[in-house]
PDB file of C-alpha atoms and ligand atoms in Angstrom:
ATOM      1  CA  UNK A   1     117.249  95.657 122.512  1.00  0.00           C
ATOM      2  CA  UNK A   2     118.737  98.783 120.500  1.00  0.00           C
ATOM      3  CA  UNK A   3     116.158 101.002 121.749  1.00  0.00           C
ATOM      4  CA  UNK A   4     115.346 101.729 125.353  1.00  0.00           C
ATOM      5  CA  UNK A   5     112.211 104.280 124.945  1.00  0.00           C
ATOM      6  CA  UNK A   6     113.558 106.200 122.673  1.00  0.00           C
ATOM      7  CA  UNK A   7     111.519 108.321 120.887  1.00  0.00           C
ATOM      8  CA  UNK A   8     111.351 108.205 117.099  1.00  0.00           C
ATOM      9  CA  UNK A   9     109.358 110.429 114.341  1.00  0.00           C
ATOM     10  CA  UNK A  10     108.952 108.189 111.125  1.00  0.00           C
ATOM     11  CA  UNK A  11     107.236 110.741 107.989  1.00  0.00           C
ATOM     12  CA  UNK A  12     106.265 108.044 105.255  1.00  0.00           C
ATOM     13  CA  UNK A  13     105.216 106.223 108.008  1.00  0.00           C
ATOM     14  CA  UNK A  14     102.226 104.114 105.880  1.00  0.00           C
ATOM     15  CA  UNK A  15     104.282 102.811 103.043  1.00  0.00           C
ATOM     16  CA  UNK A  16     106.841 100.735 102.085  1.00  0.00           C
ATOM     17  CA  UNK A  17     110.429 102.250 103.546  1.00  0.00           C
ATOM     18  CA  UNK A  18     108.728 103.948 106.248  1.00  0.00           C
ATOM     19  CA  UNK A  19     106.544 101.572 107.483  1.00  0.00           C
ATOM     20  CA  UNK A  20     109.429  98.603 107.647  1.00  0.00           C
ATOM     21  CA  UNK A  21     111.562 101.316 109.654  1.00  0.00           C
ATOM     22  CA  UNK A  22     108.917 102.324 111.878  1.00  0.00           C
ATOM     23  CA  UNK A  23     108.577  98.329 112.478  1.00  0.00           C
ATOM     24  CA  UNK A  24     112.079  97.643 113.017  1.00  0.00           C
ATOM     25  CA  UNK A  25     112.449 100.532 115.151  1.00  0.00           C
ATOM     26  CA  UNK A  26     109.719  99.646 117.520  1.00  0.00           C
ATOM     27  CA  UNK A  27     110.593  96.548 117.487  1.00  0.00           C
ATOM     28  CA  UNK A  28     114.032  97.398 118.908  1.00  0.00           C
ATOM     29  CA  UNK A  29     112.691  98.805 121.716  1.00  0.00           C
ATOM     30  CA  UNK A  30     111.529 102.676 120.077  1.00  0.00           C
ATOM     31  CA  UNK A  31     108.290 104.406 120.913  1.00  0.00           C
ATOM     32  CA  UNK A  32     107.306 104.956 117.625  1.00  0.00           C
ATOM     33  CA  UNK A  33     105.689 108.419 115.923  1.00  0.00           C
ATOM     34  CA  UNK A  34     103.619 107.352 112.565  1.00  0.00           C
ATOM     35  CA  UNK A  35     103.304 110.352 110.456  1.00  0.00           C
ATOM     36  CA  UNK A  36     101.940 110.232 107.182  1.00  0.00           C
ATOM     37  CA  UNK A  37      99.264 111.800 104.551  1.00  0.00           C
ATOM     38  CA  UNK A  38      97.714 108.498 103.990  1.00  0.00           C
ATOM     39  CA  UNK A  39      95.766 108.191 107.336  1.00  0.00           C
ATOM     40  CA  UNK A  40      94.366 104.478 106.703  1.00  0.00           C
ATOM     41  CA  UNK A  41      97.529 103.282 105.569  1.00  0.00           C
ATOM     42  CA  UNK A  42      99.623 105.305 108.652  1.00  0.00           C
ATOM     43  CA  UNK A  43      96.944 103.314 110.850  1.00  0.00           C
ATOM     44  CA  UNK A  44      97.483 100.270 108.922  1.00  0.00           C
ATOM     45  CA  UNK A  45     101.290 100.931 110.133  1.00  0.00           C
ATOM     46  CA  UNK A  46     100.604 100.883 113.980  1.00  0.00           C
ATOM     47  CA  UNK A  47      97.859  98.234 113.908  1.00  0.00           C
ATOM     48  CA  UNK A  48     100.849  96.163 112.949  1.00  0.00           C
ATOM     49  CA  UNK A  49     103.142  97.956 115.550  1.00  0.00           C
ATOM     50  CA  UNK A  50     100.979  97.119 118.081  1.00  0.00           C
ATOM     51  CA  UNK A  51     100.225  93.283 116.597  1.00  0.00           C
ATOM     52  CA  UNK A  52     103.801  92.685 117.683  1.00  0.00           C
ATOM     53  CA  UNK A  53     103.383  94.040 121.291  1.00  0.00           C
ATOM     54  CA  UNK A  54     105.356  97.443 120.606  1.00  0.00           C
ATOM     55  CA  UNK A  55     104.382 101.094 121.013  1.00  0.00           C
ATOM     56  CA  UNK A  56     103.001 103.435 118.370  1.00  0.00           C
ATOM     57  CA  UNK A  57     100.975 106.353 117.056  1.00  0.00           C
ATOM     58  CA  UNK A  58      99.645 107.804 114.428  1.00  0.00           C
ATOM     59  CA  UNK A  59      99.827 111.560 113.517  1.00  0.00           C
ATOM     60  CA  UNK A  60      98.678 113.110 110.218  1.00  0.00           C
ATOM     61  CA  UNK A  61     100.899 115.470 108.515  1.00  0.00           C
ATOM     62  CA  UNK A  62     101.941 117.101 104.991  1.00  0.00           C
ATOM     63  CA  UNK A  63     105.605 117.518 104.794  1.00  0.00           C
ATOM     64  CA  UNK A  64     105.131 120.160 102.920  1.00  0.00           C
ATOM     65  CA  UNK A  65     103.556 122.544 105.238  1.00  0.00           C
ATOM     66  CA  UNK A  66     105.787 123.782 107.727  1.00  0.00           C
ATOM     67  CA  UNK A  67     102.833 124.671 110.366  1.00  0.00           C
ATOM     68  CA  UNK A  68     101.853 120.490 109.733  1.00  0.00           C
ATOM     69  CA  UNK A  69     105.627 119.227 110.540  1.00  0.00           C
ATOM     70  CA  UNK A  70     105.478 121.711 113.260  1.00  0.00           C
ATOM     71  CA  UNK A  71     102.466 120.295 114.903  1.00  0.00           C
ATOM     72  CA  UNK A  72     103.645 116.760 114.827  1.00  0.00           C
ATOM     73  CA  UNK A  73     106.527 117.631 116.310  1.00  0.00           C
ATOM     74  CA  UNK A  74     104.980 119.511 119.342  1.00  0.00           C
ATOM     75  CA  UNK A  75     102.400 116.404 119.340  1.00  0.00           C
ATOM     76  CA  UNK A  76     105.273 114.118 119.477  1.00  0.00           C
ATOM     77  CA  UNK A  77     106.870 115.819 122.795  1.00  0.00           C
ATOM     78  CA  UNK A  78     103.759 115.843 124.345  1.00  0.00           C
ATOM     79  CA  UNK A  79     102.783 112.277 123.568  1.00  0.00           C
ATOM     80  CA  UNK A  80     106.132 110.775 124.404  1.00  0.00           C
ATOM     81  CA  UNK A  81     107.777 113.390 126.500  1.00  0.00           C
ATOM     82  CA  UNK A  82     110.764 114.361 124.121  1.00  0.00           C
ATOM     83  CA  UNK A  83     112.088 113.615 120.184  1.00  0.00           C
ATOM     84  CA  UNK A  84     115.288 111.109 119.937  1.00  0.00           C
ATOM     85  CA  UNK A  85     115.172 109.899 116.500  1.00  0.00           C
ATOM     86  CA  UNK A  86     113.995 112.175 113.311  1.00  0.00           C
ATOM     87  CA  UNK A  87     113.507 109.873 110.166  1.00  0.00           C
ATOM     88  CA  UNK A  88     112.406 112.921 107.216  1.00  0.00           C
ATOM     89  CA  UNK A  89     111.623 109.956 104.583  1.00  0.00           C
ATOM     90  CA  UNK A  90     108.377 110.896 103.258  1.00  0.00           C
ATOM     91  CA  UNK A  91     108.789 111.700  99.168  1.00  0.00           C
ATOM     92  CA  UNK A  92     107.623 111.013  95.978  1.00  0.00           C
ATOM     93  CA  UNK A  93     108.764 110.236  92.639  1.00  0.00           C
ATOM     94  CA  UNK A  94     107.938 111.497  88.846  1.00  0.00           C
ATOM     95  CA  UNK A  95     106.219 109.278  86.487  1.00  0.00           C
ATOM     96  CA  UNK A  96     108.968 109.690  84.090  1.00  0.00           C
ATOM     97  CA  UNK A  97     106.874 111.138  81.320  1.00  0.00           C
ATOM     98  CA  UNK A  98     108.405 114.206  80.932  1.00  0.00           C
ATOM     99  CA  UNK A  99     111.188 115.549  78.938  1.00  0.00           C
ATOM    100  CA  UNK A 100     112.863 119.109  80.792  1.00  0.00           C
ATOM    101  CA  UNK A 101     111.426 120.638  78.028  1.00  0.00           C
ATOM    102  CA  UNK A 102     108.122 119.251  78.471  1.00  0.00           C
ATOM    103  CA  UNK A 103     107.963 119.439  82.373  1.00  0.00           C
ATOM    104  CA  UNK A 104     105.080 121.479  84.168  1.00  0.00           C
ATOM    105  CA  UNK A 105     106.582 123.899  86.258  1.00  0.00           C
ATOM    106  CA  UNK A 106     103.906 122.549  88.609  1.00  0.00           C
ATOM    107  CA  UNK A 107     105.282 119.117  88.909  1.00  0.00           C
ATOM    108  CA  UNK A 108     108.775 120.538  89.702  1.00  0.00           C
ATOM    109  CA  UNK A 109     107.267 122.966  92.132  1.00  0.00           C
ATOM    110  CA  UNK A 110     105.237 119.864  94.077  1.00  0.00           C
ATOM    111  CA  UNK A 111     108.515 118.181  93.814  1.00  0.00           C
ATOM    112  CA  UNK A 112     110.380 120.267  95.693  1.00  0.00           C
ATOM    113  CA  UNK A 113     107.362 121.159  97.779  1.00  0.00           C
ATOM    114  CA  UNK A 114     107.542 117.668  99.827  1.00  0.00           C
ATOM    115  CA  UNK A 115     110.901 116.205  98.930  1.00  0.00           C
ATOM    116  CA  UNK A 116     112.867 119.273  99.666  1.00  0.00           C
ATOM    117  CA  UNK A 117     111.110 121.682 101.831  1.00  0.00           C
ATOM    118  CA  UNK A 118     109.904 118.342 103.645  1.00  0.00           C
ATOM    119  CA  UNK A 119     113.053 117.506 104.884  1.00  0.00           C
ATOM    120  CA  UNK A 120     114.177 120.577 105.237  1.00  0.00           C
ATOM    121  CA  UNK A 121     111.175 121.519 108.000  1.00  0.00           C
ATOM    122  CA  UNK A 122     111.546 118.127 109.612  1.00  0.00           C
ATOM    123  CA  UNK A 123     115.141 118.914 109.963  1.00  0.00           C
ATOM    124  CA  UNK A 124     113.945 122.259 111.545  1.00  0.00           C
ATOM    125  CA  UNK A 125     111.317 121.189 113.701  1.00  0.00           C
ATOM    126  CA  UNK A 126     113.190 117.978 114.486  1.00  0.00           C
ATOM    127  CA  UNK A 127     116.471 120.145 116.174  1.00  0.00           C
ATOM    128  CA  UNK A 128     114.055 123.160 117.878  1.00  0.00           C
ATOM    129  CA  UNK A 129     113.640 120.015 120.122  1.00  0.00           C
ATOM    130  CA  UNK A 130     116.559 117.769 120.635  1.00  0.00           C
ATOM    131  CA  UNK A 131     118.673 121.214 121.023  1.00  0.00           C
ATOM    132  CA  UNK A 132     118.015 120.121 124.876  1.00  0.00           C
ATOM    133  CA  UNK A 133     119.126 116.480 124.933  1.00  0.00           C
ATOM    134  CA  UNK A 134     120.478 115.598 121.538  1.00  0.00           C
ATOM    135  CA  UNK A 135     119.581 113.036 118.855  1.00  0.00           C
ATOM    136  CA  UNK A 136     120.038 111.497 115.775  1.00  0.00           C
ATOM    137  CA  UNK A 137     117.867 113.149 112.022  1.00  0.00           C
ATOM    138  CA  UNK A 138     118.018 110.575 109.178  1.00  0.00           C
ATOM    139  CA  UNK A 139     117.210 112.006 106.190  1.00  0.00           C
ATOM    140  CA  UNK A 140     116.339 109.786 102.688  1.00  0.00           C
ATOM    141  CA  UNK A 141     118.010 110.828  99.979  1.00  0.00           C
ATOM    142  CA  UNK A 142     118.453 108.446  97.094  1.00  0.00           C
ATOM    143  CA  UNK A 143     121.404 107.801  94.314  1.00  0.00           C
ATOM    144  CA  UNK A 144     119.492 109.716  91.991  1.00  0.00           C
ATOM    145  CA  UNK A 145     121.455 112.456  93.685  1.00  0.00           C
ATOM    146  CA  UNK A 146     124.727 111.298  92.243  1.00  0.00           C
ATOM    147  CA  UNK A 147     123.400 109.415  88.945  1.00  0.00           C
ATOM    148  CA  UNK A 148     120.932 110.858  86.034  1.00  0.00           C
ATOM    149  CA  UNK A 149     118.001 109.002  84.714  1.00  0.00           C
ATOM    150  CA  UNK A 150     115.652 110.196  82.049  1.00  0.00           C
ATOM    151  CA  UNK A 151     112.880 112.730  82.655  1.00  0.00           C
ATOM    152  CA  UNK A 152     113.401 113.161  86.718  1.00  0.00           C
ATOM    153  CA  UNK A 153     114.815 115.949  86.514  1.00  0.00           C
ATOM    154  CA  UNK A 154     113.312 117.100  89.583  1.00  0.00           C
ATOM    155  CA  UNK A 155     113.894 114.264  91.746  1.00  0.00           C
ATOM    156  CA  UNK A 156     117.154 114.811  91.169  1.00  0.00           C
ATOM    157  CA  UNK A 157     116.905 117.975  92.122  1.00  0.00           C
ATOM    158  CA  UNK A 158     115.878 117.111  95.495  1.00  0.00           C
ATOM    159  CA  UNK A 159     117.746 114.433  96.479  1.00  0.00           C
ATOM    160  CA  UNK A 160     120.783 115.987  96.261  1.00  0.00           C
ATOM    161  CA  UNK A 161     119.221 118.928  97.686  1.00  0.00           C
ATOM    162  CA  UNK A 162     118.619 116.145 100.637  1.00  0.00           C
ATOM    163  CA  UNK A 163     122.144 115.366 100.726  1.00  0.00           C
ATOM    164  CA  UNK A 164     123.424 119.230 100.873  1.00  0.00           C
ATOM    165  CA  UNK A 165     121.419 119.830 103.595  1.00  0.00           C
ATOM    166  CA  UNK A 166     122.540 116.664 105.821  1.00  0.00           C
ATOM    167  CA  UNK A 167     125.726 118.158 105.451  1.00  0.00           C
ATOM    168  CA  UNK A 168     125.117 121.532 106.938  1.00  0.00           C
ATOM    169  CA  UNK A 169     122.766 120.247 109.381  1.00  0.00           C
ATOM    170  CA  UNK A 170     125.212 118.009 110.664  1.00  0.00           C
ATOM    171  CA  UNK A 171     127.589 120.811 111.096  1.00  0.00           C
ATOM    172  CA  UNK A 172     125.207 123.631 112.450  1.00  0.00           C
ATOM    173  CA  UNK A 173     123.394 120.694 114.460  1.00  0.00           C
ATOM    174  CA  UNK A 174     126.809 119.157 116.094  1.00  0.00           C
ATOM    175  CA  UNK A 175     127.065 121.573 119.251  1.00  0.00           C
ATOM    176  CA  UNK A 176     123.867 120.305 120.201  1.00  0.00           C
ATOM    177  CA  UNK A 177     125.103 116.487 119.903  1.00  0.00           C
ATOM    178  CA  UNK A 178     122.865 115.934 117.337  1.00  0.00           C
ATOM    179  CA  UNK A 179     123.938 113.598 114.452  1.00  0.00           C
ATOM    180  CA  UNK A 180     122.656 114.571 110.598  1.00  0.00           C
ATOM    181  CA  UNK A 181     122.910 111.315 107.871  1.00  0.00           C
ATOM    182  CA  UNK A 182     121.426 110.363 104.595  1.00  0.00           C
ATOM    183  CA  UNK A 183     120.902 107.128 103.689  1.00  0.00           C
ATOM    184  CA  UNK A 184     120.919 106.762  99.432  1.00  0.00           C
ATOM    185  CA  UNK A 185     118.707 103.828  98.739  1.00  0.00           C
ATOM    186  CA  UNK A 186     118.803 102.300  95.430  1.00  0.00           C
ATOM    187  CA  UNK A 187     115.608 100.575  93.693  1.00  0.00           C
ATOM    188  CA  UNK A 188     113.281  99.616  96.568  1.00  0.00           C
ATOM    189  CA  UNK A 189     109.997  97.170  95.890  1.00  0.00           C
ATOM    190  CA  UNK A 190     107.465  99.403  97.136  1.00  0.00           C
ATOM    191  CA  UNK A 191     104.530 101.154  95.549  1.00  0.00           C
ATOM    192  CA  UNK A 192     107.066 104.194  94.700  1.00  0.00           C
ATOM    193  CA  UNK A 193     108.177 102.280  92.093  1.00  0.00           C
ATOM    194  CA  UNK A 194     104.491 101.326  90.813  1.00  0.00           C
ATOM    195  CA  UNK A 195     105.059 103.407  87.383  1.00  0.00           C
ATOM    196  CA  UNK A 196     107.624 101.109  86.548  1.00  0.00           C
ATOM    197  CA  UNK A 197     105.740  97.953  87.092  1.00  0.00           C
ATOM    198  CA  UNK A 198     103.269  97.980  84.099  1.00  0.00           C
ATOM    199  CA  UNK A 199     106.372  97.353  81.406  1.00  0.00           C
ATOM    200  CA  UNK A 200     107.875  94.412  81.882  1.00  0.00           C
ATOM    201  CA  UNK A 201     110.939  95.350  80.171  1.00  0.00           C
ATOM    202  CA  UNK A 202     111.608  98.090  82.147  1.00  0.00           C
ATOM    203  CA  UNK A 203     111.000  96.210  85.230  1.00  0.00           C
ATOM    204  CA  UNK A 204     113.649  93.721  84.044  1.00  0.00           C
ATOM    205  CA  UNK A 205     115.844  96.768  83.390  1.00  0.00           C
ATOM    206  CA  UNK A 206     115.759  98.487  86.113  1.00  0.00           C
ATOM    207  CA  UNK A 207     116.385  95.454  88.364  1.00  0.00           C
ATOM    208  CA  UNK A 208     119.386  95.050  86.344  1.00  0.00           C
ATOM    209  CA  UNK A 209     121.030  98.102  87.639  1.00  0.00           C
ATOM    210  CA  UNK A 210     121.937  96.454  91.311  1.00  0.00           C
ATOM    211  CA  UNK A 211     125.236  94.083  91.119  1.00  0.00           C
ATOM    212  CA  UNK A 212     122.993  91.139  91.888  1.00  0.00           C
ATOM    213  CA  UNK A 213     120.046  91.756  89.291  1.00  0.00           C
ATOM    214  CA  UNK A 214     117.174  92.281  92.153  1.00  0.00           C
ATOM    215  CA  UNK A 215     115.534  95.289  93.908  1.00  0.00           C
ATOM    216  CA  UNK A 216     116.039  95.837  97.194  1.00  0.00           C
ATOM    217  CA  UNK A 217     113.229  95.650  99.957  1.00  0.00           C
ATOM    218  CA  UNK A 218     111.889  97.781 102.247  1.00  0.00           C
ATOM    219  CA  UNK A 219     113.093  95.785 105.201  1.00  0.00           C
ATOM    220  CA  UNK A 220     117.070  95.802 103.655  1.00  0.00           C
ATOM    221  CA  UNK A 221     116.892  99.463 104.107  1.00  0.00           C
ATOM    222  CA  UNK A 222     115.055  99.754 107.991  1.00  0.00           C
ATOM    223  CA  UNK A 223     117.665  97.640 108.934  1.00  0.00           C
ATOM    224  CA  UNK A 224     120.373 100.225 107.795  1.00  0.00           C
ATOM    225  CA  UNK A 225     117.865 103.038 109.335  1.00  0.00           C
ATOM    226  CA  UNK A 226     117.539 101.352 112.580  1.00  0.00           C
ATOM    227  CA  UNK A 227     121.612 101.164 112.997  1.00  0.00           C
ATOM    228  CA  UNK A 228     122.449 104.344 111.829  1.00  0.00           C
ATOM    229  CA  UNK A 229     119.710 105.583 114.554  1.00  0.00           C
ATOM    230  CA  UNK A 230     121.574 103.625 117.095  1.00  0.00           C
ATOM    231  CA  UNK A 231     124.500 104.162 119.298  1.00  0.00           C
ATOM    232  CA  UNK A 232     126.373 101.794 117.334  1.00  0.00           C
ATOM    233  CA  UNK A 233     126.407 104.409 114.621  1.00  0.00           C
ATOM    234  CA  UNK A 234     127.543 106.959 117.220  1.00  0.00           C
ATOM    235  CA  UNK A 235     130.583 108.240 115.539  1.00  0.00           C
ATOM    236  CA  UNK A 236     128.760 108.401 111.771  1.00  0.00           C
ATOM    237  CA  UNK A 237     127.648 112.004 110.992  1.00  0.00           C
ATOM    238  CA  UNK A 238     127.266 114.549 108.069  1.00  0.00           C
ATOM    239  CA  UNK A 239     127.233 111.957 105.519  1.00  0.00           C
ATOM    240  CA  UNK A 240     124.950 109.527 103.450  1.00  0.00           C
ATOM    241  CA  UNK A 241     125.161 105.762 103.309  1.00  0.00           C
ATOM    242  CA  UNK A 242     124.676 103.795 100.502  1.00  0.00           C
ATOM    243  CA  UNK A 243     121.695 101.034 100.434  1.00  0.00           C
ATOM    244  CA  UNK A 244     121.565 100.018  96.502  1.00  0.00           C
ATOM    245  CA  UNK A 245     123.506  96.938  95.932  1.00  0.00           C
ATOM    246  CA  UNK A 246     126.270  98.958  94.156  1.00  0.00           C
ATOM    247  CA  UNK A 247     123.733 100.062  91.878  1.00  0.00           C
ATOM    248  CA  UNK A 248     125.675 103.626  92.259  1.00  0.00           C
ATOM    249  CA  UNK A 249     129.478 102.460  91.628  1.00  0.00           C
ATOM    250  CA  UNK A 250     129.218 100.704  88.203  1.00  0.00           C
ATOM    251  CA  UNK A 251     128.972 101.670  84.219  1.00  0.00           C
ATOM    252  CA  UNK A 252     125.819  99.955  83.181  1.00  0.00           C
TER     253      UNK A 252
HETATM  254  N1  NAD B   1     111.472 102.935  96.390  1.00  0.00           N
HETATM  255  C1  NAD B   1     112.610 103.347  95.878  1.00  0.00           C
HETATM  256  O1  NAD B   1     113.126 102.772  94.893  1.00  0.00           O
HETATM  257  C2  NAD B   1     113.350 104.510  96.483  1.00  0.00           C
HETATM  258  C3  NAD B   1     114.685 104.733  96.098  1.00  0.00           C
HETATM  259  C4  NAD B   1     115.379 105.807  96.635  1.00  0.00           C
HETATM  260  C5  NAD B   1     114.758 106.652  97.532  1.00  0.00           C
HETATM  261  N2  NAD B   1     113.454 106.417  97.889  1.00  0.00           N
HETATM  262  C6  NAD B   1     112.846 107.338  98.826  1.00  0.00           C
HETATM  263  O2  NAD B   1     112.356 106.620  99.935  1.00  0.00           O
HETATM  264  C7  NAD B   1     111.318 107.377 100.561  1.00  0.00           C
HETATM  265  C8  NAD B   1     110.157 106.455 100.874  1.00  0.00           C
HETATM  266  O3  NAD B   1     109.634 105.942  99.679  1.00  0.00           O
HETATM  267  P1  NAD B   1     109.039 104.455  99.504  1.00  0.00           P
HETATM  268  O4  NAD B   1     109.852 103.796  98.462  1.00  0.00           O
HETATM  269  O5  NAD B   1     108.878 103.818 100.821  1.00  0.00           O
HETATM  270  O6  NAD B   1     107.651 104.799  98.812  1.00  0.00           O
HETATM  271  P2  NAD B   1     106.143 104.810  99.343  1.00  0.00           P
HETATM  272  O7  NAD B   1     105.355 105.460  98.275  1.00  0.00           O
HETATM  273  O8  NAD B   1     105.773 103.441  99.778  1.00  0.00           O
HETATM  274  O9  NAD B   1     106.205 105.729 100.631  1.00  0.00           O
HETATM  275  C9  NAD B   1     106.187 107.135 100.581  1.00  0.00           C
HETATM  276  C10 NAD B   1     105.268 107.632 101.666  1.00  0.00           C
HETATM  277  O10 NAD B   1     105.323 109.062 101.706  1.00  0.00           O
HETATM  278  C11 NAD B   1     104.002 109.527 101.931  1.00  0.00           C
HETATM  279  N3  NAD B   1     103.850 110.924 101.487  1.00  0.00           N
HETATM  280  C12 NAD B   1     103.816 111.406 100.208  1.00  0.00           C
HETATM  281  N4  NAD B   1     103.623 112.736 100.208  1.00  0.00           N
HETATM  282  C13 NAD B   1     103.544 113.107 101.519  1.00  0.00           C
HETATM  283  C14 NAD B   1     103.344 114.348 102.164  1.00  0.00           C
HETATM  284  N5  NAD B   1     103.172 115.510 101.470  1.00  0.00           N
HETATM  285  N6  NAD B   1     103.320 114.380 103.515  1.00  0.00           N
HETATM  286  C15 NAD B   1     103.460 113.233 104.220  1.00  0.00           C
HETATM  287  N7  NAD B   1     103.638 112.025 103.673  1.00  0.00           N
HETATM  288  C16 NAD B   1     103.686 111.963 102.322  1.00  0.00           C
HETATM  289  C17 NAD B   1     103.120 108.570 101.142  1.00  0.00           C
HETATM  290  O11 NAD B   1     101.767 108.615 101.576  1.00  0.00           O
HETATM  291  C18 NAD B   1     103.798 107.240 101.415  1.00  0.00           C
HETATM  292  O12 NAD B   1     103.269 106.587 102.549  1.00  0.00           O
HETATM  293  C19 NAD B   1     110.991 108.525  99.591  1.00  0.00           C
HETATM  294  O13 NAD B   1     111.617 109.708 100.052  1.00  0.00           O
HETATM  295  C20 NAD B   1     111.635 108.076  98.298  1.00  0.00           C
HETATM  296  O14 NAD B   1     111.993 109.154  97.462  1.00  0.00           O
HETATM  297  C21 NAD B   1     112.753 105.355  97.396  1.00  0.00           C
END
C-alpha cells in the first residue's frame, strides 16, 4: 500500500482523468474526496470506489466559485479529519471553432473562470488546511501550455497559467512542507476530447502527435498522479511532469 489513510481531494472526480486517479488512489490505500459538477457521474465514481472495497465520498462543487471549493474543503476536514492530497484537475476544453478574432469574450471568460481561478482556489483552500501538517497539491496543467494549436487560445491561456502558479505555490507553500506539481498530460481518451471524435481525420491526426501514434488513457496518467502524491515523489516540487508520449518534444 502507498496510502495509509491519507486523505485526498480529487475535483473532476466523475470523468475520465479524475475518476481513474480517484480509483488508483483509493485503491492504494487513500480515503478518497469525489468532487465534481456532474453529481450522477461523481456518484458513479464512488459506487465504483466502494465496488472494490475502498473508501469514498462524494461532494458537489463548481471550481469556479471560491465559496463552493471552500465548502468542500471544510467538508473534507470534517468528513475525514484533515486534507493530505489536493488533486485541482477539474477543466474544460474549447470546441476549437473559434478564430481569436472570432472568440466570445464569454468563452474566454468561462475559460478562465474554472481552469484558472479553479485551481487557483483549490490551491488556496487546499494550503489554509495542510498549513498544520503538510501535504502534497497536484495541479493539471496540459502541454498546451508550452505548444499552440488552432483556435484554443484560451486553454492555452490557462494552462500555463496552471503551470505559473505551481511554481509560486510551491515556493510560498514550502515552509509549510507542502509540495506544489503539475502534471502536463498529452491527448487523453476521455470525453474531453469528444469534439474531436466526430472527424475521423482529425482523430487519426491528433493521435499522430504522441511518438507511438495512440492517445493516452486515463489510467496512464492516475498512475503518474498517484506517485507524484506519494512519498516516493518526496523530493519532486515546483515543477510539472510530462504524461504525453513525447507528444511535447518533437516537430510534427
Ligand atoms: N483529455 C485530454 O486530452 C487532456 C489533456 C491535457 C489536460 N487535460 C486536463 O485534464 C483534466 C481532466 O480532464 P479529462 O480529460 O479527464 O476530461 P473529463 O471531461 O472526463 O473530466 C473533466 C471533469 O471536470 C468536471 N468539471 C467541469 N467543469 C467543472 C466545474 N466548474 N466544477 C467542477 N467540476 C467541473 C466535469 O464534470 C468532468 O467530470 C482537465 O483539467 C483537462 O484540461 C486533459
Amino acid at each position: 500500500m502507498r496510502f495509509h489513510g491519507e486523505v485526498a481531494v480529487v475535483t473532476g472526480g466523475a470523468g475520465g482523468i479524475g475518476r481513474a486517479s480517484a480509483k488508483l488512489l483509493a485503491n492504494q490505500g487513500a480515503r478518497v474526496v469525489v468532487a465534481d459538477i456532474d453529481e450522477a457521474s461523481g456518484q458513479e465514481s464512488v459506487r465504483q470506489i466502494e465496488q472494490d472495497g475502498n473508501d469514498a465520498v462524494f461532494h458537489p462543487v463548481d471550481v469556479s466559485d471560491y465559496h463552493s471549493v471552500q465548502t468542500l474543503a471544510d467538508f473534507t476536514v470534517r468528513t475525514y479529519g484533515g486534507l493530505d492530497i489536493m488533486f485541482n484537475n477539474a477543466g474544460i476544453f474549447g470546441d476549437g471553432a473559434e478564430n481569436v478574432i472570432n472568440m466570445p469574450v464569454e468563452t474566454y471568460r468561462r475559460m478562465v473562470a474554472i481552469n484558472q481561478d479553479g485551481v487557483f482556489y483549490g490551491i488556496k483552500a487546499a494550503a489554509n488546511v495542510m498549513k498544520e501538517r503538510g501535504g502534497v497539491i497536484i495541479n493539471t496543467a496540459s502541454i498546451y501550455a508550452f505548444i499552440a494549436d488552432r483556435n484554443q487560445l484560451p486553454y492555452h491561456a490557462t494552462k500555463a497559467a496552471v503551470v505559473g502558479m505551481t511554481k509560486a505555490a510551491a515556493l510560498e507553500l514550502a515552509k509549510y512542507n507542502i509540495r506544489v506539481v503539475a502534471i502536463a498530460p498529452g491527448m487523453i481518451d476521455t470525453a474531453l476530447i469528444d469534439p474531436w471524435r466526430e472527424d475521423e481525420h482529425v482523430w487519426n491526426t491528433v493521435q499522430k502527435a504522441h511518438m507511438r501514434r495512440k492517445f493516452g488513457t486515463a489510467e496512464q496518467v492516475a498512475n503518474v498522479v498517484a506517485f507524484l502524491a506519494s512519498d516516493e515523489a518526496s523530493f519532486l516540487n515546483g515543477h510539472e511532469y510530462f504524461v504525453d508520449d513525447g507528444a511535447a518534444s518533437f516537430k510534427r
